[in-house]
Tab-separated table of C-alpha atoms and ligand atoms in Angstrom:
chain	number	residue	atom	x	y	z
F	1	VAL	CA	-173.583	-63.333	48.111
F	2	SER	CA	-172.045	-61.279	51.004
F	3	LEU	CA	-172.449	-57.094	51.623
F	4	LEU	CA	-169.877	-55.608	54.295
F	5	ILE	CA	-171.205	-52.521	55.709
F	6	ARG	CA	-167.609	-50.689	57.176
F	7	GLY	CA	-167.209	-48.034	59.515
F	8	ALA	CA	-170.862	-46.951	59.977
F	9	VAL	CA	-171.473	-45.966	63.901
F	10	LEU	CA	-173.906	-48.466	65.473
F	11	ASP	CA	-174.621	-47.395	69.150
F	12	GLY	CA	-171.774	-44.640	68.979
F	13	VAL	CA	-169.111	-47.292	68.228
F	14	PRO	CA	-167.722	-47.434	64.393
F	15	SER	CA	-168.803	-50.842	63.365
F	16	SER	CA	-168.381	-53.540	60.691
F	17	ILE	CA	-171.711	-55.288	59.531
F	18	ARG	CA	-171.458	-58.200	57.641
F	19	ILE	CA	-174.395	-59.770	55.820
F	20	ARG	CA	-174.840	-62.782	54.592
F	21	HIS	CA	-177.753	-64.854	52.582
F	22	GLY	CA	-180.056	-62.052	53.612
F	23	ARG	CA	-178.933	-62.277	57.688
F	24	ILE	CA	-176.663	-60.312	59.589
F	25	ALA	CA	-173.467	-62.613	59.784
F	26	SER	CA	-171.822	-60.462	62.312
F	27	VAL	CA	-171.725	-57.034	63.915
F	28	THR	CA	-167.917	-55.696	65.342
F	29	PRO	CA	-166.040	-52.609	66.042
F	30	SER	CA	-164.669	-51.392	63.136
F	31	GLU	CA	-160.957	-51.746	64.404
F	32	GLY	CA	-161.374	-55.319	65.035
F	33	GLY	CA	-158.625	-56.971	62.444
F	34	PRO	CA	-158.291	-57.321	58.743
F	35	GLU	CA	-161.580	-56.864	57.061
F	36	GLU	CA	-162.362	-59.263	54.398
F	37	THR	CA	-162.841	-57.800	50.920
F	38	ALA	CA	-165.231	-60.501	48.871
F	39	GLY	CA	-168.675	-59.164	47.614
F	40	ARG	CA	-169.958	-55.848	47.859
F	41	VAL	CA	-168.287	-53.366	50.482
F	42	ILE	CA	-170.276	-49.839	51.800
F	43	ASP	CA	-168.439	-47.418	52.881
F	44	GLY	CA	-170.137	-46.152	56.270
F	45	ARG	CA	-167.719	-44.123	57.554
F	46	GLY	CA	-169.388	-40.904	59.055
F	47	LEU	CA	-172.840	-42.480	58.969
F	48	HIS	CA	-175.202	-43.944	60.859
F	49	ALA	CA	-176.526	-47.150	61.396
F	50	PHE	CA	-180.060	-47.944	62.316
F	51	PRO	CA	-182.675	-50.684	61.819
F	52	SER	CA	-184.763	-49.818	59.023
F	53	PHE	CA	-188.479	-48.557	59.266
F	54	ARG	CA	-191.839	-50.807	59.136
F	55	ASN	CA	-194.657	-49.003	58.162
F	56	GLY	CA	-197.664	-50.422	60.085
F	57	HIS	CA	-200.631	-49.477	58.020
F	58	THR	CA	-200.680	-48.039	54.943
F	59	HIS	CA	-202.767	-48.065	51.814
F	60	ALA	CA	-199.685	-47.537	49.083
F	61	PRO	CA	-201.282	-47.017	46.151
F	62	MET	CA	-203.405	-44.042	47.273
F	63	VAL	CA	-200.554	-42.052	46.952
F	64	LEU	CA	-201.954	-41.802	43.523
F	65	PHE	CA	-204.412	-39.352	45.759
F	66	ARG	CA	-201.840	-37.696	47.173
F	67	GLY	CA	-203.204	-33.976	47.277
F	68	TYR	CA	-206.262	-34.416	45.591
F	69	GLY	CA	-208.841	-33.058	47.736
F	70	ASP	CA	-207.581	-31.825	50.706
F	71	ASP	CA	-209.044	-29.848	53.657
F	72	MET	CA	-212.266	-31.547	52.799
F	73	PRO	CA	-214.508	-33.317	55.274
F	74	LEU	CA	-214.441	-37.103	55.550
F	75	MET	CA	-217.442	-38.216	54.149
F	76	ASP	CA	-217.446	-35.756	51.247
F	77	TRP	CA	-213.868	-36.026	50.733
F	78	LEU	CA	-214.608	-40.051	50.454
F	79	SER	CA	-217.686	-39.684	48.498
F	80	LYS	CA	-216.892	-36.487	46.354
F	81	ARG	CA	-213.612	-37.480	45.072
F	82	ILE	CA	-211.916	-40.911	46.342
F	83	TRP	CA	-214.780	-43.249	45.692
F	84	PRO	CA	-215.640	-42.121	42.395
F	85	ALA	CA	-212.172	-42.446	41.070
F	86	GLU	CA	-211.382	-45.494	42.973
F	87	ARG	CA	-214.219	-47.137	40.834
F	88	HIS	CA	-212.344	-46.777	38.065
F	89	LEU	CA	-208.936	-47.932	39.090
F	90	THR	CA	-207.440	-50.909	37.429
F	91	GLU	CA	-204.895	-53.009	38.597
F	92	GLU	CA	-202.004	-51.423	36.495
F	93	ASP	CA	-203.102	-48.243	38.155
F	94	VAL	CA	-202.455	-50.004	41.562
F	95	TYR	CA	-199.403	-51.698	40.287
F	96	LEU	CA	-198.086	-48.352	39.087
F	97	GLY	CA	-199.106	-46.431	42.127
F	98	THR	CA	-197.694	-48.984	44.438
F	99	ARG	CA	-194.455	-48.379	42.610
F	100	LEU	CA	-194.133	-44.824	43.330
F	101	GLY	CA	-195.156	-45.340	47.233
F	102	ILE	CA	-192.252	-47.925	47.398
F	103	LEU	CA	-189.959	-45.566	45.782
F	104	GLU	CA	-190.169	-43.009	48.274
F	105	MET	CA	-190.393	-45.548	51.315
F	106	ILE	CA	-187.062	-46.700	49.951
F	107	LYS	CA	-186.052	-43.291	50.140
F	108	GLY	CA	-187.295	-42.925	53.643
F	109	GLY	CA	-185.482	-45.802	54.710
F	110	THR	CA	-188.275	-47.840	55.086
F	111	THR	CA	-188.174	-51.749	54.026
F	112	PHE	CA	-191.468	-52.934	55.364
F	113	PHE	CA	-195.370	-52.196	54.762
F	114	ASN	CA	-198.567	-53.445	56.293
F	115	GLU	CA	-200.735	-53.162	53.432
F	116	MET	CA	-204.599	-52.762	52.807
F	117	TYR	CA	-206.043	-51.950	49.180
F	118	TRP	CA	-207.703	-53.642	46.080
F	119	HIS	CA	-206.216	-55.304	43.271
F	120	ARG	CA	-203.762	-57.041	45.209
F	121	PRO	CA	-202.207	-59.016	42.399
F	122	GLY	CA	-200.572	-55.400	41.532
F	123	ILE	CA	-199.575	-54.526	44.818
F	124	VAL	CA	-197.673	-57.654	45.251
F	125	ARG	CA	-195.573	-57.676	42.036
F	126	ALA	CA	-194.273	-54.073	42.844
F	127	VAL	CA	-193.356	-55.339	46.057
F	128	GLU	CA	-191.481	-58.135	44.110
F	129	GLU	CA	-190.122	-56.558	41.697
F	130	MET	CA	-188.484	-53.870	44.281
F	131	GLY	CA	-187.382	-56.112	46.666
F	132	MET	CA	-189.491	-54.881	49.569
F	133	SER	CA	-190.774	-56.956	52.155
F	134	ALA	CA	-194.987	-56.298	52.857
F	135	LEU	CA	-197.586	-57.888	54.662
F	136	VAL	CA	-200.578	-57.550	51.856
F	137	GLY	CA	-203.725	-58.027	52.861
F	138	ALA	CA	-206.797	-60.231	51.321
F	139	THR	CA	-209.125	-56.871	51.606
F	140	MET	CA	-212.429	-57.232	52.046
F	141	ILE	CA	-215.454	-54.857	52.566
F	142	ASP	CA	-219.072	-56.526	52.598
F	143	LEU	CA	-221.659	-53.854	51.632
F	144	GLY	CA	-224.527	-56.145	51.405
F	145	ASP	CA	-223.774	-57.005	48.209
F	146	PRO	CA	-224.032	-61.119	48.148
F	147	ALA	CA	-222.104	-61.501	45.076
F	148	GLU	CA	-219.461	-59.117	45.384
F	149	LEU	CA	-218.610	-60.826	48.591
F	150	ALA	CA	-218.975	-64.386	47.196
F	151	ARG	CA	-216.369	-63.086	44.968
F	152	GLN	CA	-214.129	-61.738	48.090
F	153	LYS	CA	-214.494	-64.951	49.844
F	154	GLU	CA	-213.337	-67.017	46.865
F	155	GLU	CA	-210.082	-64.942	46.498
F	156	VAL	CA	-209.339	-65.511	50.131
F	157	GLU	CA	-209.899	-68.968	49.809
F	158	ASP	CA	-207.595	-69.592	46.638
F	159	LEU	CA	-204.919	-67.202	48.097
F	160	VAL	CA	-204.842	-69.484	51.576
F	161	SER	CA	-204.561	-72.430	49.879
F	162	LYS	CA	-202.044	-71.309	47.164
F	163	ARG	CA	-199.866	-70.415	50.323
F	164	ARG	CA	-200.329	-73.611	51.948
F	165	ALA	CA	-199.243	-75.706	48.736
F	166	ALA	CA	-195.942	-73.118	48.617
F	167	LYS	CA	-194.057	-75.027	51.313
F	168	GLY	CA	-191.730	-72.800	52.852
F	169	ALA	CA	-192.950	-69.326	52.029
F	170	ALA	CA	-193.996	-68.441	55.159
F	171	ALA	CA	-190.478	-69.261	56.887
F	172	SER	CA	-188.360	-67.262	54.346
F	173	TYR	CA	-190.748	-64.305	54.523
F	174	SER	CA	-188.575	-62.050	56.736
F	175	SER	CA	-185.282	-62.022	55.178
F	176	ARG	CA	-186.238	-61.925	51.650
F	177	GLY	CA	-188.033	-59.042	50.716
F	178	VAL	CA	-191.335	-60.794	49.479
F	179	ALA	CA	-194.961	-60.213	49.889
F	180	GLU	CA	-196.843	-62.197	53.047
F	181	LEU	CA	-200.515	-62.909	52.741
F	182	ALA	CA	-202.978	-61.312	55.558
F	183	LEU	CA	-206.606	-61.325	56.005
F	184	ALA	CA	-207.497	-57.787	55.810
F	185	PRO	CA	-211.552	-57.031	56.728
F	186	HIS	CA	-211.474	-53.406	56.364
F	187	SER	CA	-213.591	-52.902	59.895
F	188	ILE	CA	-216.192	-53.669	61.890
F	189	TYR	CA	-218.705	-51.197	60.421
F	190	THR	CA	-218.132	-52.417	56.619
F	191	VAL	CA	-217.876	-56.156	57.421
F	192	SER	CA	-220.526	-57.825	58.930
F	193	PRO	CA	-220.035	-60.195	62.343
F	194	PRO	CA	-220.817	-63.442	60.280
F	195	VAL	CA	-218.288	-62.527	58.045
F	196	LEU	CA	-215.859	-61.363	60.485
F	197	GLU	CA	-216.142	-64.896	62.495
F	198	TRP	CA	-215.647	-66.694	59.296
F	199	ILE	CA	-212.087	-64.465	58.748
F	200	GLY	CA	-211.513	-64.881	62.255
F	201	ALA	CA	-211.531	-68.507	62.091
F	202	ILE	CA	-208.952	-69.001	58.335
F	203	ALA	CA	-206.217	-66.596	60.393
F	204	ARG	CA	-206.344	-68.597	63.500
F	205	GLU	CA	-206.537	-71.949	61.575
F	206	GLU	CA	-204.182	-70.764	59.237
F	207	GLY	CA	-201.689	-68.954	61.134
F	208	LEU	CA	-202.289	-65.592	59.174
F	209	LEU	CA	-201.850	-62.022	60.444
F	210	LEU	CA	-205.478	-60.202	60.928
F	211	HIS	CA	-205.298	-56.524	60.182
F	212	ILE	CA	-208.350	-54.293	60.710
F	213	HIS	CA	-209.217	-51.033	61.205
F	214	LEU	CA	-210.037	-50.244	64.604
F	215	SER	CA	-212.017	-47.526	66.913
F	216	GLU	CA	-210.705	-44.609	64.683
F	217	THR	CA	-214.018	-42.508	65.115
F	218	ALA	CA	-216.208	-41.782	68.108
F	219	GLY	CA	-219.204	-42.541	65.553
F	220	GLU	CA	-217.878	-46.144	64.822
F	221	VAL	CA	-217.924	-46.699	68.335
F	222	GLU	CA	-221.656	-45.381	68.932
F	223	ASP	CA	-222.713	-47.478	66.190
F	224	CYS	CA	-221.231	-50.610	67.624
F	225	VAL	CA	-222.717	-50.193	70.778
F	226	ARG	CA	-226.060	-49.425	69.657
F	227	ALA	CA	-226.135	-52.811	66.993
F	228	HIS	CA	-224.106	-54.791	69.038
F	229	GLY	CA	-224.157	-53.956	72.824
F	230	CYS	CA	-220.679	-53.555	73.204
F	231	ARG	CA	-217.745	-51.573	71.965
F	232	PRO	CA	-215.656	-52.775	69.189
F	233	ALA	CA	-212.586	-54.475	70.518
F	234	ARG	CA	-215.264	-56.813	72.771
F	235	LEU	CA	-217.093	-57.427	69.585
F	236	LEU	CA	-213.722	-58.678	67.965
F	237	GLU	CA	-213.095	-60.643	70.846
F	238	ARG	CA	-216.661	-62.162	70.825
F	239	LEU	CA	-216.186	-62.983	67.262
F	240	GLY	CA	-212.758	-64.565	67.708
F	241	LEU	CA	-210.653	-62.317	66.183
F	242	VAL	CA	-208.684	-61.033	68.748
F	243	GLY	CA	-204.848	-62.883	69.655
F	244	PRO	CA	-201.351	-62.146	69.119
F	245	HIS	CA	-201.752	-61.880	65.634
F	246	LEU	CA	-204.233	-59.002	65.481
F	247	ILE	CA	-202.942	-56.036	64.043
F	248	ALA	CA	-205.372	-53.184	64.658
F	249	ALA	CA	-205.258	-49.943	62.969
F	250	HIS	CA	-205.753	-46.522	64.653
F	251	GLY	CA	-207.482	-47.275	68.281
F	252	GLN	CA	-207.781	-43.959	69.722
F	253	TYR	CA	-211.577	-44.735	70.843
F	254	LEU	CA	-210.195	-47.897	72.727
F	255	ASP	CA	-211.298	-47.871	76.548
F	256	ASP	CA	-209.146	-49.050	79.175
F	257	ASP	CA	-211.275	-52.428	79.399
F	258	GLU	CA	-210.343	-52.671	75.465
F	259	LEU	CA	-207.256	-52.049	76.056
F	260	GLU	CA	-206.957	-54.575	78.829
F	261	VAL	CA	-208.378	-57.665	76.246
F	262	LEU	CA	-206.113	-56.408	73.783
F	263	GLY	CA	-203.170	-56.928	75.707
F	264	ASP	CA	-203.594	-59.892	77.345
F	265	ALA	CA	-204.248	-61.468	74.166
F	266	GLY	CA	-200.598	-59.991	72.946
F	267	ALA	CA	-202.578	-57.801	69.909
F	268	THR	CA	-200.745	-55.064	68.236
F	269	VAL	CA	-202.492	-51.568	67.693
F	270	VAL	CA	-200.832	-49.538	65.015
F	271	THR	CA	-201.518	-45.820	65.673
F	272	ASN	CA	-201.362	-42.951	62.864
F	273	PRO	CA	-200.585	-39.707	64.501
F	274	THR	CA	-200.848	-37.660	61.504
F	275	ALA	CA	-203.682	-39.156	59.223
F	276	ASN	CA	-205.841	-38.794	62.523
F	277	LEU	CA	-205.024	-35.356	63.176
F	278	LYS	CA	-205.225	-34.580	59.482
F	279	LEU	CA	-208.542	-35.957	59.441
F	280	ALA	CA	-209.694	-34.477	62.698
F	281	THR	CA	-211.083	-37.963	64.232
F	282	GLY	CA	-210.963	-36.076	67.620
F	283	ALA	CA	-209.114	-37.948	69.981
F	284	ILE	CA	-205.259	-38.678	70.350
F	285	PHE	CA	-204.273	-42.444	70.604
F	286	PRO	CA	-204.231	-43.463	74.582
F	287	TYR	CA	-200.360	-44.374	74.103
F	288	ARG	CA	-199.744	-44.981	77.758
F	289	ARG	CA	-202.587	-46.625	78.873
F	290	ALA	CA	-202.113	-48.806	76.116
F	291	ARG	CA	-198.694	-49.830	77.042
F	292	ALA	CA	-199.473	-49.922	80.627
F	293	ALA	CA	-202.083	-52.617	79.474
F	294	GLY	CA	-199.375	-54.694	77.753
F	295	VAL	CA	-200.699	-53.407	74.580
F	296	ARG	CA	-197.873	-54.045	71.794
F	297	VAL	CA	-197.848	-50.269	69.754
F	298	GLY	CA	-196.696	-49.799	66.446
F	299	LEU	CA	-196.467	-47.088	63.784
F	300	GLY	CA	-197.689	-46.394	60.359
F	301	THR	CA	-198.481	-43.423	57.943
F	302	ASP	CA	-202.017	-44.552	56.923
F	303	GLY	CA	-202.712	-43.931	53.256
F	304	ALA	CA	-200.655	-40.737	51.393
F	305	ALA	CA	-204.039	-39.285	50.931
F	306	SER	CA	-204.518	-38.942	54.424
F	307	ASN	CA	-200.698	-37.896	55.518
F	308	ASN	CA	-199.841	-36.761	53.113
F	309	ASN	CA	-196.261	-38.801	52.778
F	310	LEU	CA	-195.040	-41.983	53.737
F	311	ASP	CA	-191.988	-40.912	55.879
F	312	MET	CA	-191.742	-42.877	58.797
F	313	LEU	CA	-189.424	-40.382	60.368
F	314	GLU	CA	-191.539	-37.230	60.213
F	315	GLU	CA	-194.515	-39.901	61.672
F	316	MET	CA	-191.918	-40.728	64.661
F	317	LYS	CA	-191.641	-37.000	65.574
F	318	VAL	CA	-195.504	-36.458	65.359
F	319	ALA	CA	-196.326	-39.634	67.422
F	320	ALA	CA	-193.946	-38.521	70.037
F	321	LEU	CA	-195.327	-34.656	69.986
F	322	VAL	CA	-199.021	-35.430	70.301
F	323	GLN	CA	-198.422	-37.900	73.198
F	324	LYS	CA	-196.672	-35.001	75.277
F	325	HIS	CA	-199.283	-32.321	73.963
F	326	ALA	CA	-201.984	-35.063	75.245
F	327	GLU	CA	-200.367	-36.119	78.187
F	328	ARG	CA	-198.853	-32.341	79.162
F	329	ASP	CA	-195.798	-34.150	79.906
F	330	ALA	CA	-192.491	-33.922	78.291
F	331	THR	CA	-191.099	-37.181	79.149
F	332	ALA	CA	-194.207	-39.006	77.450
F	333	LEU	CA	-192.920	-41.228	74.642
F	334	PRO	CA	-189.264	-40.651	74.541
F	335	ALA	CA	-187.442	-40.187	71.212
F	336	ALA	CA	-186.030	-44.462	71.825
F	337	GLU	CA	-189.636	-45.659	72.085
F	338	ALA	CA	-190.699	-43.673	68.930
F	339	LEU	CA	-188.354	-45.820	67.280
F	340	ALA	CA	-188.868	-48.816	68.842
F	341	MET	CA	-192.333	-48.502	67.266
F	342	ALA	CA	-190.843	-48.513	63.695
F	343	THR	CA	-188.424	-51.025	64.428
F	344	THR	CA	-188.596	-53.545	67.028
F	345	SER	CA	-191.968	-53.797	68.084
F	346	ALA	CA	-193.111	-53.603	64.573
F	347	ALA	CA	-190.289	-56.207	63.695
F	348	GLU	CA	-192.225	-58.331	66.847
F	349	ALA	CA	-195.568	-58.124	65.518
F	350	PHE	CA	-194.930	-58.704	61.788
F	351	ARG	CA	-192.647	-61.603	62.584
F	352	LEU	CA	-189.923	-59.872	60.901
F	353	GLY	CA	-187.115	-61.249	63.477
F	354	SER	CA	-185.609	-58.973	66.383
F	355	GLY	CA	-185.489	-55.521	64.346
F	356	ARG	CA	-182.221	-55.196	65.694
F	357	ILE	CA	-178.822	-54.917	64.270
F	358	GLU	CA	-177.295	-58.117	65.333
F	359	ALA	CA	-176.159	-60.951	64.562
F	360	GLY	CA	-178.880	-63.422	63.053
F	361	ALA	CA	-181.569	-60.848	62.503
F	362	PRO	CA	-182.612	-60.340	58.995
F	363	GLY	CA	-180.566	-57.539	56.728
F	364	ASP	CA	-182.568	-54.638	56.848
F	365	LEU	CA	-180.969	-51.800	57.827
F	366	VAL	CA	-180.605	-47.989	57.004
F	367	LEU	CA	-177.457	-45.895	56.774
F	368	VAL	CA	-178.454	-41.908	57.975
F	369	ASP	CA	-176.391	-39.065	57.237
F	370	PHE	CA	-176.382	-36.435	59.606
F	371	SER	CA	-173.730	-34.008	58.439
F	372	GLY	CA	-176.256	-31.569	57.169
F	373	PRO	CA	-176.849	-28.372	58.553
F	374	ALA	CA	-180.369	-29.243	59.992
F	375	THR	CA	-178.688	-32.178	61.945
F	376	GLN	CA	-175.773	-30.616	63.313
F	377	PRO	CA	-174.229	-30.887	65.888
F	378	LEU	CA	-174.699	-34.076	67.279
F	379	HIS	CA	-175.348	-34.882	70.707
F	380	ASP	CA	-177.817	-37.635	70.746
F	381	PRO	CA	-178.159	-40.097	67.303
F	382	VAL	CA	-181.738	-41.047	68.184
F	383	SER	CA	-182.711	-37.682	69.265
F	384	MET	CA	-181.295	-36.591	66.294
F	385	LEU	CA	-182.946	-39.087	64.153
F	386	VAL	CA	-186.842	-38.547	65.812
F	387	TYR	CA	-186.692	-35.254	66.267
F	388	ALA	CA	-184.438	-33.227	63.308
F	389	ALA	CA	-184.187	-35.574	60.547
F	390	ASN	CA	-186.764	-36.633	57.684
F	391	ALA	CA	-186.336	-38.872	54.569
F	392	SER	CA	-183.755	-36.845	52.861
F	393	ASN	CA	-181.206	-37.648	55.615
F	394	VAL	CA	-181.728	-41.477	54.646
F	395	HIS	CA	-178.231	-42.503	52.624
F	396	THR	CA	-178.776	-45.967	52.173
F	397	THR	CA	-181.392	-48.853	52.537
F	398	ILE	CA	-181.151	-52.321	52.609
F	399	CYS	CA	-183.670	-54.856	52.707
F	400	GLY	CA	-183.265	-58.685	53.102
F	401	GLY	CA	-179.633	-58.235	52.480
F	402	ARG	CA	-180.260	-56.388	49.170
F	403	VAL	CA	-179.045	-53.100	48.404
F	404	LEU	CA	-182.399	-50.847	47.650
F	405	MET	CA	-180.553	-47.580	47.655
F	406	GLU	CA	-177.152	-46.539	48.507
F	407	ALA	CA	-176.181	-42.718	48.617
F	408	GLY	CA	-179.381	-41.500	47.695
F	409	LYS	CA	-179.078	-44.030	44.294
F	410	VAL	CA	-182.110	-46.155	43.981
F	411	GLU	CA	-180.984	-49.575	42.484
F	412	VAL	CA	-184.302	-51.320	42.026
F	413	CYS	CA	-185.884	-49.273	39.644
F	414	ASP	CA	-185.669	-46.169	37.338
F	415	GLU	CA	-187.008	-43.655	39.590
F	416	GLN	CA	-187.932	-40.947	36.884
F	417	GLU	CA	-189.877	-43.355	34.520
F	418	VAL	CA	-191.470	-44.663	38.004
F	419	ILE	CA	-192.895	-41.254	38.830
F	420	ALA	CA	-193.765	-40.553	35.163
F	421	SER	CA	-195.915	-43.205	34.692
F	422	ALA	CA	-197.754	-42.892	37.970
F	423	ARG	CA	-198.352	-39.299	36.971
F	424	ASP	CA	-199.712	-40.215	33.775
F	425	ALA	CA	-201.798	-43.511	35.170
F	426	VAL	CA	-203.279	-41.097	37.314
F	427	THR	CA	-203.993	-38.241	34.473
F	428	ARG	CA	-206.223	-41.261	32.822
F	429	LEU	CA	-207.879	-42.741	35.497
F	430	LEU	CA	-209.497	-39.083	36.435
F	431	GLU	CA	-210.077	-38.774	32.899
F	432	ARG	CA	-212.276	-41.795	33.147
F	433	THR	CA	-213.686	-40.511	35.947
F	434	THR	CA	-214.653	-37.157	34.349
F	435	ARG	CA	-216.144	-38.910	31.620
F	436	SER	CA	-218.448	-40.893	33.310
F	437	ALA	CA	-219.748	-38.682	35.924
O	1	ZN	ZN1	-205.777	-47.005	57.026
């Protein structure tokens, strides 16, 4: 199976990009001699090629709750809207919600997402059907119910041993559009230290990535210091969770000592600026200090209930703007760094190859159309992408060499059916929730 993208502009040069067996086989200037015509050819003339985007932290099925209770204080919103509805959520609802989330991501040029939610099999099914690549966490919350905790532990053990048995699964993860397992304890305030320690040991032994919410609110830090005598990142270090495999979401309240711990260990922090602003968490992620400490920084949308979309282009812009504002410095977090957070840094953190369009890298890329009025005239493609473009500029999305969308037409599902069935699922879900209230 081969794919040729002819004439798309890459780093200022019209180029031919050949993809074979899911990987980029070659990148050459378009005028570089006769073109082979075997396999599929995409006419990229007039379009710009970029690496596809990686959503570093999300809860994709929560698109079902998009706009359901905006402008509410966090605890009110959770206790009156989200938790009552989530109690009635089925695996089928999660599957249908994830499909809608993936459809939105494909249309916005995202080919990978780092996921943490319930009913994992429903998420995995949607990922596999739609040709996405995803890290799907085995999510754990330990709120003092021993039976529920035992069930979650058993699930983790089962998933880990199945993964071990599936020889070679890990090797094929980066290039094939599949779901890989991560361990996803929700946070330090919902999972007890002994359980965190247990998860940390499994992650180390099995070589799995570990995904957790960290230092999202001032209250989380205060409670941690009171209960454990140290701040959240130091607690994770003490429990053996800090290493290059750690993916910590948020991190606005990390102090310099914690950033140093994470940086020295080669850990990643994924910032989610839109959700932080919307939920008024009260602090901006310390991007410059994090980078100075050697922390790898990724970018995520968080769930659509607190964003309210999964548009990584919008997220890059917001990330850049909040840093400039917080630092009172227009040179803070320039466009190229915002793009790197969503591409090369993310690829490194999630073990997805280089995250660049180059020979040997996984065939993950997008073609962007800047010809419309909101993206002309074109002085600098990267600036245009980050500051002026949005999901509607994405023309073609390719994951692991498979065309998920070309010229705005999604090829891996019936778009209208995906939208309608998610809408029906949430209507039924809210009926069940109201009936039992
Ligand atoms: Zn989150």
